[in-house]
CSV table of C-alpha atoms in Angstrom, one decimal:
chain,number,residue,atom,x,y,z
G,1358,MET,CA,0.0,0.0,0.0
G,1359,ILE,CA,1.4,3.4,-1.0
G,1360,ASP,CA,1.0,6.4,1.2
G,1361,PHE,CA,1.1,9.5,-0.9
G,1362,SER,CA,0.5,11.9,2.0
G,1363,ASN,CA,4.0,13.4,2.6
G,1364,LEU,CA,5.4,13.5,-0.8
G,1365,PRO,CA,7.0,16.7,-2.3
G,1366,VAL,CA,4.3,18.8,-3.9
G,1367,ARG,CA,5.0,20.7,-7.2
G,1368,ASN,CA,3.3,24.0,-8.2
G,1369,LYS,CA,2.0,22.5,-11.4
G,1370,THR,CA,-1.8,22.5,-11.6
G,1371,TYR,CA,-4.3,20.4,-13.6
G,1372,ALA,CA,-7.6,21.3,-15.2
G,1373,GLY,CA,-10.7,19.1,-15.2
G,1374,ALA,CA,-13.9,18.8,-13.2
G,1375,ASN,CA,-13.6,15.3,-12.0
G,1376,GLY,CA,-12.2,15.6,-8.4
G,1377,SER,CA,-9.3,17.6,-6.9
G,1378,LYS,CA,-5.8,17.1,-8.3
G,1379,ILE,CA,-2.3,18.0,-7.1
G,1380,SER,CA,1.2,17.4,-8.6
G,1381,VAL,CA,3.6,15.3,-6.5
G,1382,ILE,CA,7.0,13.6,-6.9
G,1383,TYR,CA,7.0,9.9,-6.3
G,1384,ASN,CA,10.2,7.8,-6.7
G,1385,GLY,CA,11.8,10.7,-8.5
G,1386,GLU,CA,9.0,11.1,-11.1
G,1387,GLN,CA,6.1,13.6,-11.4
G,1388,TYR,CA,2.6,12.3,-10.9
G,1389,MET,CA,-0.8,13.9,-10.9
G,1390,LEU,CA,-2.6,12.8,-7.7
G,1391,LYS,CA,-6.4,12.5,-8.2
G,1392,PHE,CA,-8.8,12.6,-5.3
G,1393,PRO,CA,-12.2,11.0,-5.2
G,1394,SER,CA,-15.0,13.4,-6.2
G,1395,LEU,CA,-18.3,13.8,-4.4
G,1396,PRO,CA,-21.2,11.9,-6.0
G,1397,SER,CA,-23.5,14.0,-8.2
G,1398,ARG,CA,-26.3,11.3,-8.4
G,1399,ASN,CA,-26.0,8.8,-5.6
G,1400,ARG,CA,-26.1,10.8,-2.3
G,1401,GLU,CA,-25.7,7.6,-0.3
G,1402,MET,CA,-22.1,7.5,-1.1
G,1403,SER,CA,-19.5,9.7,0.6
G,1404,TYR,CA,-17.2,9.6,-2.5
G,1405,THR,CA,-17.4,8.0,-5.9
G,1406,ASN,CA,-15.2,5.1,-6.9
G,1407,GLY,CA,-13.7,7.2,-9.7
G,1408,CYS,CA,-10.1,6.6,-8.5
G,1409,ILE,CA,-10.7,2.8,-8.7
G,1410,SER,CA,-12.3,3.2,-12.1
G,1411,GLU,CA,-9.4,5.3,-13.3
G,1412,TYR,CA,-6.9,2.6,-12.2
G,1413,ILE,CA,-8.8,-0.4,-13.6
G,1414,GLY,CA,-9.8,1.4,-16.8
G,1415,CYS,CA,-6.3,2.4,-17.6
G,1416,HIS,CA,-5.0,-1.1,-16.9
G,1417,ILE,CA,-7.6,-2.6,-19.3
G,1418,PHE,CA,-6.4,-0.2,-22.0
G,1419,GLU,CA,-2.9,-1.4,-21.3
G,1420,SER,CA,-3.9,-5.0,-21.5
G,1421,VAL,CA,-5.1,-4.6,-25.1
G,1422,GLY,CA,-1.9,-2.9,-26.1
G,1423,ILE,CA,-3.1,0.7,-26.3
G,1424,PRO,CA,-0.6,3.2,-24.8
G,1425,VAL,CA,-2.0,4.7,-21.6
G,1426,GLN,CA,-1.0,6.7,-18.6
G,1427,LYS,CA,0.7,4.8,-15.8
G,1428,THR,CA,-1.6,4.6,-12.7
G,1429,LEU,CA,-1.0,3.6,-9.1
G,1430,LEU,CA,-3.5,3.3,-6.2
G,1431,GLY,CA,-2.7,4.5,-2.7
G,1432,THR,CA,-3.9,6.6,0.2
G,1433,TYR,CA,-3.7,10.2,1.2
G,1434,THR,CA,-4.4,11.4,4.7
G,1435,LYS,CA,-5.2,15.0,5.6
G,1436,ASN,CA,-6.8,16.3,8.8
G,1437,GLY,CA,-7.1,12.8,10.1
G,1438,LYS,CA,-9.2,11.7,7.0
G,1439,LYS,CA,-7.7,8.9,4.8
G,1440,LYS,CA,-8.8,8.7,1.2
G,1441,ILE,CA,-8.1,6.3,-1.6
G,1442,VAL,CA,-6.4,8.2,-4.4
G,1443,VAL,CA,-5.0,7.4,-7.8
G,1444,ALA,CA,-1.6,8.6,-9.0
G,1445,CYS,CA,-1.3,9.2,-12.7
G,1446,LYS,CA,2.2,9.6,-14.1
G,1447,ASP,CA,2.6,13.0,-15.7
G,1448,PHE,CA,3.5,12.4,-19.4
G,1449,THR,CA,4.1,16.1,-19.9
G,1450,ALA,CA,6.8,16.3,-17.1
G,1451,THR,CA,9.5,16.4,-19.8
G,1452,GLY,CA,8.2,19.7,-21.1
G,1453,LEU,CA,5.8,18.4,-23.7
G,1454,ILE,CA,2.5,20.2,-23.9
G,1455,LEU,CA,-0.8,18.3,-23.8
G,1456,GLN,CA,-3.2,19.6,-26.5
G,1457,ASP,CA,-6.6,18.1,-26.5
G,1458,PHE,CA,-8.6,17.1,-29.5
G,1459,ALA,CA,-10.8,20.1,-29.0
G,1460,SER,CA,-7.8,22.4,-29.7
G,1461,LEU,CA,-7.1,20.5,-32.9
G,1462,LYS,CA,-10.7,20.7,-33.9
G,1463,ASN,CA,-10.5,24.5,-33.5
G,1464,THR,CA,-7.9,24.6,-36.3
G,1465,MET,CA,-10.7,23.7,-38.7
G,1466,ILE,CA,-11.4,27.2,-39.7
G,1467,ASP,CA,-14.3,26.2,-42.0
G,1468,SER,CA,-16.1,24.3,-39.3
G,1469,MET,CA,-19.4,25.6,-38.1
G,1470,HIS,CA,-19.0,23.9,-34.7
G,1471,ASN,CA,-16.7,24.7,-31.7
G,1472,GLY,CA,-13.9,22.4,-30.6
G,1473,TYR,CA,-15.9,20.8,-27.8
G,1474,GLY,CA,-18.9,19.8,-29.9
G,1475,THR,CA,-19.1,16.0,-29.9
G,1476,GLU,CA,-21.3,15.5,-33.0
G,1477,LEU,CA,-19.8,12.4,-34.7
G,1478,SER,CA,-20.0,13.7,-38.2
G,1479,ASP,CA,-18.0,16.8,-37.2
G,1480,ILE,CA,-15.4,14.7,-35.3
G,1481,LEU,CA,-14.9,12.4,-38.3
G,1482,THR,CA,-14.5,15.4,-40.7
G,1483,THR,CA,-11.8,16.8,-38.4
G,1484,LEU,CA,-10.0,13.4,-38.2
G,1485,GLU,CA,-9.9,13.3,-42.0
G,1486,MET,CA,-9.1,17.0,-42.7
G,1487,GLN,CA,-6.5,17.8,-40.0
G,1488,THR,CA,-2.8,17.7,-41.0
G,1489,ALA,CA,-1.1,17.3,-37.6
G,1490,ILE,CA,-1.3,13.5,-37.6
G,1491,ASP,CA,-1.5,11.1,-40.5
G,1492,PRO,CA,-5.4,10.8,-40.9
G,1493,PRO,CA,-5.5,7.0,-41.1
G,1494,ILE,CA,-3.5,6.7,-37.9
G,1495,LEU,CA,-5.7,9.2,-36.1
G,1496,ILE,CA,-8.9,7.6,-37.3
G,1497,LYS,CA,-7.6,4.1,-36.2
G,1498,TRP,CA,-6.7,5.6,-32.8
G,1499,PHE,CA,-10.1,7.2,-32.3
G,1500,TRP,CA,-12.1,4.1,-33.0
G,1501,ASP,CA,-9.8,1.8,-31.0
G,1502,ILE,CA,-10.4,4.0,-28.0
G,1503,PHE,CA,-14.1,4.0,-28.7
G,1504,ILE,CA,-14.3,0.2,-28.7
G,1505,VAL,CA,-12.4,-0.1,-25.4
G,1506,ASP,CA,-14.6,2.7,-23.9
G,1507,ALA,CA,-17.6,0.6,-25.0
G,1508,LEU,CA,-16.2,-2.4,-23.1
G,1509,ILE,CA,-15.5,-0.5,-19.9
G,1510,GLY,CA,-18.7,1.7,-20.1
G,1511,ASN,CA,-17.0,5.1,-20.3
G,1512,TRP,CA,-19.7,7.8,-20.5
G,1513,ASP,CA,-17.4,10.8,-20.5
G,1514,ARG,CA,-14.9,10.5,-23.3
G,1515,HIS,CA,-15.1,13.9,-25.0
G,1516,ASN,CA,-12.9,16.2,-27.1
G,1517,GLY,CA,-11.3,17.5,-23.9
G,1518,ASN,CA,-9.9,14.3,-22.5
G,1519,TRP,CA,-7.9,12.7,-25.4
G,1520,GLY,CA,-5.3,14.3,-27.5
G,1521,PHE,CA,-1.7,15.0,-28.4
G,1522,LEU,CA,1.7,15.8,-27.0
G,1523,TYR,CA,3.3,18.9,-28.6
G,1524,ASN,CA,7.0,19.7,-28.5
G,1525,ASN,CA,7.3,23.5,-28.7
G,1526,ALA,CA,11.0,23.3,-29.5
G,1527,THR,CA,10.7,21.1,-32.5
G,1528,ASP,CA,7.1,21.7,-33.5
G,1529,GLU,CA,6.6,17.9,-33.5
G,1530,ILE,CA,3.3,16.4,-32.4
G,1531,LYS,CA,2.4,12.9,-31.4
G,1532,LEU,CA,-0.5,11.0,-29.9
G,1533,ALA,CA,-0.8,11.3,-26.1
G,1534,PRO,CA,-1.3,8.1,-24.1
G,1535,VAL,CA,-4.9,7.4,-23.2
G,1536,TYR,CA,-5.9,9.2,-19.9
G,1537,ASP,CA,-9.0,10.1,-17.9
G,1538,CYS,CA,-10.8,6.9,-17.5
G,1539,GLY,CA,-12.4,7.7,-14.1
G,1540,SER,CA,-16.0,7.7,-15.6
G,1541,CYS,CA,-15.9,4.0,-16.6
G,1542,LEU,CA,-17.3,1.0,-14.7
G,1543,PHE,CA,-20.1,2.9,-13.0
G,1544,PRO,CA,-18.1,4.9,-10.4
G,1545,GLN,CA,-21.3,6.0,-8.6
G,1546,ALA,CA,-22.7,2.5,-8.1
G,1547,SER,CA,-23.3,1.9,-4.4
G,1548,GLU,CA,-23.1,-1.6,-2.8
G,1549,GLU,CA,-26.9,-1.8,-3.2
G,1550,ILE,CA,-26.8,-1.1,-6.9
G,1551,MET,CA,-24.0,-3.6,-7.3
G,1552,LYS,CA,-26.0,-6.3,-5.5
G,1553,ASN,CA,-29.1,-5.6,-7.5
G,1554,THR,CA,-27.2,-5.7,-10.8
G,1555,LEU,CA,-25.7,-9.1,-9.9
G,1556,GLU,CA,-29.1,-10.5,-8.8
G,1557,ASP,CA,-31.5,-9.0,-11.3
G,1558,PRO,CA,-31.1,-9.7,-15.1
G,1559,GLU,CA,-33.0,-6.5,-15.9
G,1560,GLU,CA,-30.6,-4.4,-14.0
G,1561,ARG,CA,-27.7,-6.1,-15.8
G,1562,ASN,CA,-29.3,-5.5,-19.2
G,1563,LEU,CA,-29.8,-1.9,-18.3
G,1564,ARG,CA,-26.1,-1.5,-17.7
G,1565,VAL,CA,-25.2,-3.3,-21.0
G,1566,PHE,CA,-27.7,-2.1,-23.5
G,1567,GLU,CA,-29.0,1.3,-22.2
G,1568,ILE,CA,-26.4,2.9,-19.9
G,1569,PRO,CA,-23.9,4.5,-20.0
G,1570,LEU,CA,-24.3,6.4,-23.2
G,1571,SER,CA,-21.2,7.5,-25.1
G,1572,GLY,CA,-20.2,11.2,-24.9
G,1573,ILE,CA,-20.4,11.3,-28.7
G,1574,LYS,CA,-23.6,12.3,-30.4
G,1575,ILE,CA,-25.5,11.7,-33.6
G,1576,ASN,CA,-28.0,14.4,-34.5
G,1577,GLY,CA,-27.7,15.8,-31.1
G,1578,LYS,CA,-28.4,12.6,-29.2
G,1579,LYS,CA,-25.8,10.6,-27.3
G,1580,ILE,CA,-24.8,7.3,-28.8
G,1581,ARG,CA,-25.9,4.0,-27.3
G,1582,TYR,CA,-22.8,1.8,-27.6
G,1583,PHE,CA,-24.7,-1.3,-28.4
G,1584,ASP,CA,-27.0,0.3,-31.0
G,1585,PHE,CA,-24.1,2.0,-32.8
G,1586,ILE,CA,-21.5,-0.8,-32.8
G,1587,SER,CA,-24.0,-3.5,-33.7
G,1588,SER,CA,-25.4,-1.4,-36.6
G,1589,LEU,CA,-22.1,-1.9,-38.4
G,1590,GLN,CA,-22.7,1.5,-40.1
G,1591,ASN,CA,-19.1,2.7,-39.8
G,1592,THR,CA,-16.4,0.7,-41.6
G,1593,ASP,CA,-13.6,2.1,-39.4
G,1594,CYS,CA,-15.5,1.2,-36.3
G,1595,ASN,CA,-16.0,-2.3,-37.6
G,1596,GLN,CA,-12.2,-2.6,-38.3
G,1597,ALA,CA,-11.5,-1.4,-34.7
G,1598,LEU,CA,-14.0,-4.0,-33.3
G,1599,LYS,CA,-12.1,-6.8,-35.1
G,1600,ARG,CA,-8.7,-5.4,-33.9
G,1601,ILE,CA,-9.6,-4.8,-30.3
G,1602,LEU,CA,-11.8,-7.8,-29.7
G,1603,ALA,CA,-9.0,-10.1,-30.7
G,1604,ARG,CA,-6.8,-8.6,-28.0
G,1605,ILE,CA,-9.4,-8.7,-25.1
G,1606,ASP,CA,-8.4,-11.4,-22.6
G,1607,LEU,CA,-10.9,-11.6,-19.8
G,1608,ILE,CA,-8.6,-13.9,-17.8
G,1609,LYS,CA,-6.0,-11.1,-17.9
G,1610,ILE,CA,-8.6,-8.5,-17.1
G,1611,ASN,CA,-10.0,-10.5,-14.2
G,1612,LYS,CA,-6.5,-10.8,-12.8
G,1613,ILE,CA,-6.1,-7.0,-12.9
G,1614,ILE,CA,-9.3,-6.7,-10.9
G,1615,ASP,CA,-8.4,-9.4,-8.4
G,1616,GLU,CA,-5.1,-7.6,-7.8
G,1617,THR,CA,-6.6,-4.2,-7.4
G,1618,PRO,CA,-6.2,-3.0,-3.8
G,1619,PHE,CA,-8.9,-1.5,-1.6
G,1620,ILE,CA,-11.9,-3.0,-3.3
G,1621,SER,CA,-14.3,-5.6,-1.8
G,1622,ASP,CA,-15.2,-9.0,-3.2
G,1623,LEU,CA,-18.6,-7.5,-4.2
G,1624,GLN,CA,-16.9,-4.8,-6.2
G,1625,LYS,CA,-14.6,-7.4,-7.9
G,1626,THR,CA,-17.6,-9.6,-8.9
G,1627,PHE,CA,-19.5,-6.5,-10.1
G,1628,TYR,CA,-16.7,-5.3,-12.3
G,1629,LYS,CA,-16.0,-8.8,-13.7
G,1630,THR,CA,-19.7,-9.3,-14.4
G,1631,ILE,CA,-20.2,-6.0,-16.1
G,1632,LEU,CA,-17.1,-6.5,-18.3
G,1633,LYS,CA,-18.1,-10.0,-19.3
G,1634,GLU,CA,-21.6,-9.0,-20.1
G,1635,ARG,CA,-20.6,-6.0,-22.1
G,1636,LYS,CA,-18.0,-7.9,-24.0
G,1637,GLU,CA,-20.4,-10.7,-24.8
G,1638,HIS,CA,-23.5,-8.7,-25.7
G,1639,ILE,CA,-22.0,-5.7,-27.3
G,1640,LEU,CA,-18.6,-6.6,-28.8
G,1641,ASN,CA,-19.0,-10.4,-29.4
G,1642,PHE,CA,-22.6,-10.0,-30.7
G,1643,SER,CA,-21.5,-7.2,-33.1
G,1644,TYR,CA,-18.5,-9.1,-34.4
G,1645,GLU,CA,-20.6,-12.2,-35.1
G,1646,LYS,CA,-23.1,-10.0,-36.9
G,1647,LEU,CA,-20.2,-8.5,-38.9
G,1648,CYS,CA,-18.9,-12.0,-39.8
G,1649,LYS,CA,-22.3,-13.1,-40.9
G,1650,SER,CA,-22.8,-10.0,-43.1
G,1651,LYS,CA,-19.5,-10.6,-44.8
G,1652,SER,CA,-20.3,-14.3,-45.3
G,1653,SER,CA,-23.7,-13.3,-46.8
G,1654,LEU,CA,-22.0,-10.9,-49.2
G,1655,SER,CA,-19.4,-13.5,-50.2
G,1656,ASN,CA,-22.2,-16.1,-51.0
G,1657,GLU,CA,-24.0,-13.6,-53.1
G,1658,ASN,CA,-21.0,-13.0,-55.2
């Protein structure tokens, strides 16, 4: 168990609305220390499980081979109160500048929408028209993240929490590791909600087919992960589904959960069940549908 309470604190600050954050030095490296936020929906909870979600979500991204921020769980005590916190290694500590996708979207001078608008058609136009990153690489990256977010149930991936690392000295830009996964795996689910989800098939189905919605919109409405992915309407999304599904190893993911400190057996079972159900009913189902559609087309030809 890591105690982050008495580490050297840096003056660097971090934006974002999901909990308090400070910059600390741990083992000679700079980390952003994220504190649990107050629940906005479930008032029965003292704090959300956002730090746990951040840790597990990032490790799931890592398990499928997607570059992601390094995260560590530990505690922080102040005024006699101990909290579970997550330390996120600062990938800008070497002087690189984090530029979010919204800032890149703002460079599209002919766009009618602002950088933070999450209409899918506008996002896709930006991915194709921007010149900072080779478009096929950026399109692949976007959809790979989307598929993993579908697995882990991330409702808050928006244009402000994925992006690029910019080197001011060389004018070079590259993809930033995935970060900000604290809104996955139902961080506001209380013990009662977890128990009900495990016991009631309708509650499980709710958390597979209906919620959470994606932060991305079509015609002003947030996307349902199941509806969009299983529609097979986007070829790049279909390709990402094939790529990522082949890399998802539930045995490896369950090991991540089993080795996560601070969480109860109930939480472990809840997380494992949610991931298994979402993989089976969203990703596996959609992939099988995709294979059948290709087989049908092949037979017709």
